[in-house]
Coordinates of C-alpha atoms in Angstrom, one line a residue:
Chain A
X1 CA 0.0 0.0 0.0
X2 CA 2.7 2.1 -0.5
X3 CA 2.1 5.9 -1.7
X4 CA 5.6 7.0 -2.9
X5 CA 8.2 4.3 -2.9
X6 CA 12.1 5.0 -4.0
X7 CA 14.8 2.5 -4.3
X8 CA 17.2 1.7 -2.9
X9 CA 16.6 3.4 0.6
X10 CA 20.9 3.3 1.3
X11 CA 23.2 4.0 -1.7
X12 CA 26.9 3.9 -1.3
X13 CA 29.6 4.6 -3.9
X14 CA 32.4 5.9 -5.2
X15 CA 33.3 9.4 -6.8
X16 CA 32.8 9.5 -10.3
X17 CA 30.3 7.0 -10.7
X18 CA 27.2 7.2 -11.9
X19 CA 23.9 5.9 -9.8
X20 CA 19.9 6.3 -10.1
X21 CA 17.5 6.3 -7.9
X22 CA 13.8 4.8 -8.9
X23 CA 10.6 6.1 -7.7
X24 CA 7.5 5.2 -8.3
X25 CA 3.4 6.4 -6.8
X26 CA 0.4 4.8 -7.2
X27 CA -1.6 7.5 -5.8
X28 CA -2.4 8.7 -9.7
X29 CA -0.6 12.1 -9.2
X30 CA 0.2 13.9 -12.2
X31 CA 2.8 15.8 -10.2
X32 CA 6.3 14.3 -9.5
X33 CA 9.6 16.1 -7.8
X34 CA 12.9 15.2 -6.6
X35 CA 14.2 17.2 -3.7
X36 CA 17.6 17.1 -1.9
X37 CA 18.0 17.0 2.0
X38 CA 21.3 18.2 3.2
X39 CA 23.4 17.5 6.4
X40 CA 21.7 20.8 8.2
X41 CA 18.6 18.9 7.1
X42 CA 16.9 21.9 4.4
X43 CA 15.0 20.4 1.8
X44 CA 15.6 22.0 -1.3
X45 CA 14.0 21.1 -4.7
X46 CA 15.7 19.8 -7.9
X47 CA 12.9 19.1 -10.2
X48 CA 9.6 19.0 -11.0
X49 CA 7.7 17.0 -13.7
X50 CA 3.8 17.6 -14.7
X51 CA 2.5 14.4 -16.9
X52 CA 6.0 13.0 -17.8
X53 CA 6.9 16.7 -18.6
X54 CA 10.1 18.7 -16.8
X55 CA 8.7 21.6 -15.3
X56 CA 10.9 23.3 -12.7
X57 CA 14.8 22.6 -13.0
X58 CA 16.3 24.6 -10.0
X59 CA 19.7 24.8 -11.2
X60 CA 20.6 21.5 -10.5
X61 CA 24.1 20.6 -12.5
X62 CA 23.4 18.5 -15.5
X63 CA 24.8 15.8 -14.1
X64 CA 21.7 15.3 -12.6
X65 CA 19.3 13.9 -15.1
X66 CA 15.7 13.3 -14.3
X67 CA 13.7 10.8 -16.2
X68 CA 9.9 10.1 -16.1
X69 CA 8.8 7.3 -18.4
X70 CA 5.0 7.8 -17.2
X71 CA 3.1 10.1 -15.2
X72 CA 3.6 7.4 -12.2
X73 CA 7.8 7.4 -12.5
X74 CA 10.1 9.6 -11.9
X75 CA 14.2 8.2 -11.7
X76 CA 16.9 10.5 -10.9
X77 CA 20.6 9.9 -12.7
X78 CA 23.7 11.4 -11.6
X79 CA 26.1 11.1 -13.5
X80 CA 30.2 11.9 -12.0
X81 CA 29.4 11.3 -8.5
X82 CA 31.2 13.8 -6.2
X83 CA 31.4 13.8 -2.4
X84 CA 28.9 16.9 -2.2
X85 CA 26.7 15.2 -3.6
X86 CA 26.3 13.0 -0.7
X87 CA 22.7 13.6 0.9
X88 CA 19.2 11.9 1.3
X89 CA 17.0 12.7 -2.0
X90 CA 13.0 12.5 -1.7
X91 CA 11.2 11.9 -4.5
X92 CA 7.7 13.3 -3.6
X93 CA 4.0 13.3 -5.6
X94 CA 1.2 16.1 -5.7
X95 CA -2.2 16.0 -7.1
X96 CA -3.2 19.7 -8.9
X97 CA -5.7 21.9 -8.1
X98 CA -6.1 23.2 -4.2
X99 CA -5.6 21.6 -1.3
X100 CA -3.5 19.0 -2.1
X101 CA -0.4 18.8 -0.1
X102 CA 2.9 16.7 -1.4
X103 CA 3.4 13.5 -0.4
X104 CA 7.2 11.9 0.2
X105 CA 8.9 8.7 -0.4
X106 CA 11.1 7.3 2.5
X107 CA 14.0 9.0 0.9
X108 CA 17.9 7.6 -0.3
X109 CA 20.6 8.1 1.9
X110 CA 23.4 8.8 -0.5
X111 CA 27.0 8.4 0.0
X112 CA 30.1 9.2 -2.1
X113 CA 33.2 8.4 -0.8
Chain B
X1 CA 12.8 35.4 -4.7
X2 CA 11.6 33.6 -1.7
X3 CA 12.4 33.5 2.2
X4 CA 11.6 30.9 4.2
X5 CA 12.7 31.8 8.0
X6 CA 11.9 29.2 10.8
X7 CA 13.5 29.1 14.6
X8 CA 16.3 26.9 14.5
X9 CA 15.6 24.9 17.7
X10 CA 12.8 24.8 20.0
X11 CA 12.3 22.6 23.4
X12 CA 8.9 22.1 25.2
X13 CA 7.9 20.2 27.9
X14 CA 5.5 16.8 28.0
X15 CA 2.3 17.8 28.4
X16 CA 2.9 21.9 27.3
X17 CA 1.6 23.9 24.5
X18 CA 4.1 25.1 21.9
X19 CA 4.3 27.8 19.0
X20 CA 6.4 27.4 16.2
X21 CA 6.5 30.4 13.9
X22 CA 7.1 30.9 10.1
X23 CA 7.4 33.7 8.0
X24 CA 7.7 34.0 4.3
X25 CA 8.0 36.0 1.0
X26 CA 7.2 34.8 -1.8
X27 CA 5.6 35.0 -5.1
X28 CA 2.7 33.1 -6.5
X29 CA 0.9 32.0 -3.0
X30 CA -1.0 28.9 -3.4
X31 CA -1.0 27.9 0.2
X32 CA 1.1 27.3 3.3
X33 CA 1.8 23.9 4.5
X34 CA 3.0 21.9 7.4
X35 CA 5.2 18.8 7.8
X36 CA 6.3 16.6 10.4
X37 CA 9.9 15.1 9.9
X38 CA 11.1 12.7 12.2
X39 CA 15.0 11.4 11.8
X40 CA 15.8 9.6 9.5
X41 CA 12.2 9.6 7.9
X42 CA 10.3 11.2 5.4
X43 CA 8.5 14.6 6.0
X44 CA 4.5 14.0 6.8
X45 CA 1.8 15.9 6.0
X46 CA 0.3 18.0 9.2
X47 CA -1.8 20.9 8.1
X48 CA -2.3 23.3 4.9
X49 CA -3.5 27.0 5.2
X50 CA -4.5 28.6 1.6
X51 CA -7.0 31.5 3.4
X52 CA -6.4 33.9 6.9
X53 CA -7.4 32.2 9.9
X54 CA -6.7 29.2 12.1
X55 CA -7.0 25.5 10.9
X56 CA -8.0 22.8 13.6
X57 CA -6.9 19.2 13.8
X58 CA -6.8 17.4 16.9
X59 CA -3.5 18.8 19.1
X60 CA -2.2 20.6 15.8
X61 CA -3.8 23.7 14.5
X62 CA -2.0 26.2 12.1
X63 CA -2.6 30.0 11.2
X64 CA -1.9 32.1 8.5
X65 CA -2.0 35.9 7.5
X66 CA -1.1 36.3 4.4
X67 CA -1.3 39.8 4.1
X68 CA 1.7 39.1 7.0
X69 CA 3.6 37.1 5.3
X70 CA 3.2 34.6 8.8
X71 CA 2.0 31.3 10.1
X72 CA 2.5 29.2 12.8
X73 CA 1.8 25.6 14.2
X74 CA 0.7 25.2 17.4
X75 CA 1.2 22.0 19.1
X76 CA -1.3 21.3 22.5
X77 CA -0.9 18.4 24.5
X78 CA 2.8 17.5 23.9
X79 CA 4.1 13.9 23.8
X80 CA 7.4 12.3 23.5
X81 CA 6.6 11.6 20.1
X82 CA 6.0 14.9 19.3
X83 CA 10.4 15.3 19.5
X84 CA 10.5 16.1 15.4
X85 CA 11.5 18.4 12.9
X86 CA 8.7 20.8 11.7
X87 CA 9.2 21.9 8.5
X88 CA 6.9 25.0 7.2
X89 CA 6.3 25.0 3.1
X90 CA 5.0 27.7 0.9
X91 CA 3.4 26.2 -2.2
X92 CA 4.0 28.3 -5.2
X93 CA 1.9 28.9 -8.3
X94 CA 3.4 29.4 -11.6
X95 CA 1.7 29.2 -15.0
X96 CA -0.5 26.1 -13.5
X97 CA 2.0 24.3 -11.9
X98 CA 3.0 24.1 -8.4
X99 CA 6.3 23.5 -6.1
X100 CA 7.0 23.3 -2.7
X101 CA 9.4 25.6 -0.8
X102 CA 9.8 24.4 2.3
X103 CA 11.5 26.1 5.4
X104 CA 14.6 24.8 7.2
X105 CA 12.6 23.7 9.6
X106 CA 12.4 23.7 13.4
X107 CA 13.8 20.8 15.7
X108 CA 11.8 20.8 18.6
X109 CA 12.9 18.6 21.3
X110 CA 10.2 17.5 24.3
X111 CA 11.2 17.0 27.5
X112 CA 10.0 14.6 30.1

C-alpha cells in the first residue's frame, strides 16, 4: 500500500560513478519532484515534472538527469558522482488543483566516498 | 525570490503547549503547509492554510495571514513523540503548476 516508494533506501559509492534512484506512486498524481536534504537537514527542490513533462529545473548541474517514463515514475541519474553530492534525496508526488499537499517517499541516503 | 525563516531549535515540555512560527516572502501563493519530519524519515503531512485564519486538527492547529507574510503551528498536549522536525512550506503557483518551498525547519525537542 505504499504511496511514494524510492529505491534503494541506502546508496553507497564511489566518486565519479554514476547511480539512479527509482521512484515510483500509485496515488495517480500527475505531479512528480525530486528534492535534496542536506546535512543541516533543508529540503531544497531539484525538479519538477507535470505528466511525464520537466517543469521546474532549480539549477541543478546537468549531471543530474531526471527521467519520467509515465506520469507514475520519476528516476533521478547522476552522473560523476562527487562527495557533495552525498545527501538523502525525496522523491515526492502532488495531485493539482487546491488543497492538495505533497506527499514523500522514505528517501535515499546517499553516500560518495 | 523567496524566504523561508523558521527558529532553528525549539524545546517544550510533555504535556505543554508550543508555538512554532514561520514567516515567508514569496511570489505566486498557493497555500502554506505543514510537515512533520522525524530522523531519518520522510516529512509527513500535518496541516495546509491557503485562506487567513486558524485551521483545527486534533493537538495541531496552524494560522496564517497572508497579508503578514506569517503562520504558525501550534502544538497542544505534547508527547514524547512529538520530538520532530517541523518543517513549514509555501506552495508556489506558476503558470499552472505548483512547487513546494519548504523552510529549514524547526527541531523541537520535548522533554519529560
Amino acid at each position: 500500500d505504499t504511496a511514494v516508494s524510492q529505491t534503494p533506501k541506502y546508496l553507497v559509492t564511489q566518486m565519479g560513478n554514476d547511480k539512479s534512484i527509482k521512484c515510483e506512486q500509485n496515488l495517480g498524481h500527475d505531479t512528480m519532484y525530486w528534492y535534496k536534504q542536506d546535512s543541516k537537514k533543508f529540503l531544497k527542490i531539484m525538479f519538477s515534472y507535470n505528466n511525464k513533462e520537466l517543469i521546474i529545473n532549480e539549477t541543478v548541474p546537468n549531471r543530474f538527469s531526471p527521467k519520467s517514463p509515465d506520469k507514475a515514475h520519476l528516476n533521478l541519474h547522476i552522473n560523476s558522482l562527487e562527495l557533495g553530492d552525498s545527501a538523502v534525496y525525496f522523491c515526492a508526488s502532488s495531485r493539482s488543483g487546491l488543497n492538495t499537499e505533497a506527499f514523500f517517499g522514505q528517501g535515499t541516503r546517499l553516500t560518495v566516498v | 525570490g523567496q524566504n523561508i525563516d523558521q527558529p532553528t531549535e525549539m524545546t517544550a515540555t510533555e504535556g505543554a503547549i508550543v508555538q512554532i512560527n514561520c514567516t515567508y516572502q514569496t511570489s505566486g501563493f498557493n497555500g502554506l503547509f505543514w510537515y512533520q519530519q522525524h530522523a531519518g524519515e520522510a516529512p509527513t503531512f500535518l496541516s495546509y492554510n491557503v485562506l487567513d485564519g486558524l485551521e483545527e486538527k486534533g493537538r495541531f492547529s496552524s494560522f496564517l495571514s497572508r497579508s503578514k507574510g506569517y503562520s504558525y503551528l501550534l502544538l497542544k498536549e505534547l508527547q514524547m513523540k512529538d520530538s520532530a522536525s517541523y518543517l513549514c512550506a509555501v506552495r508556489e503557483s506558476t503558470s499552472g503548476t505548483y512547487k513546494y518551498i519548504f523552510g529549514t525547519g524547526t527541531r523541537l525537542k520535548v522533554l519529560a
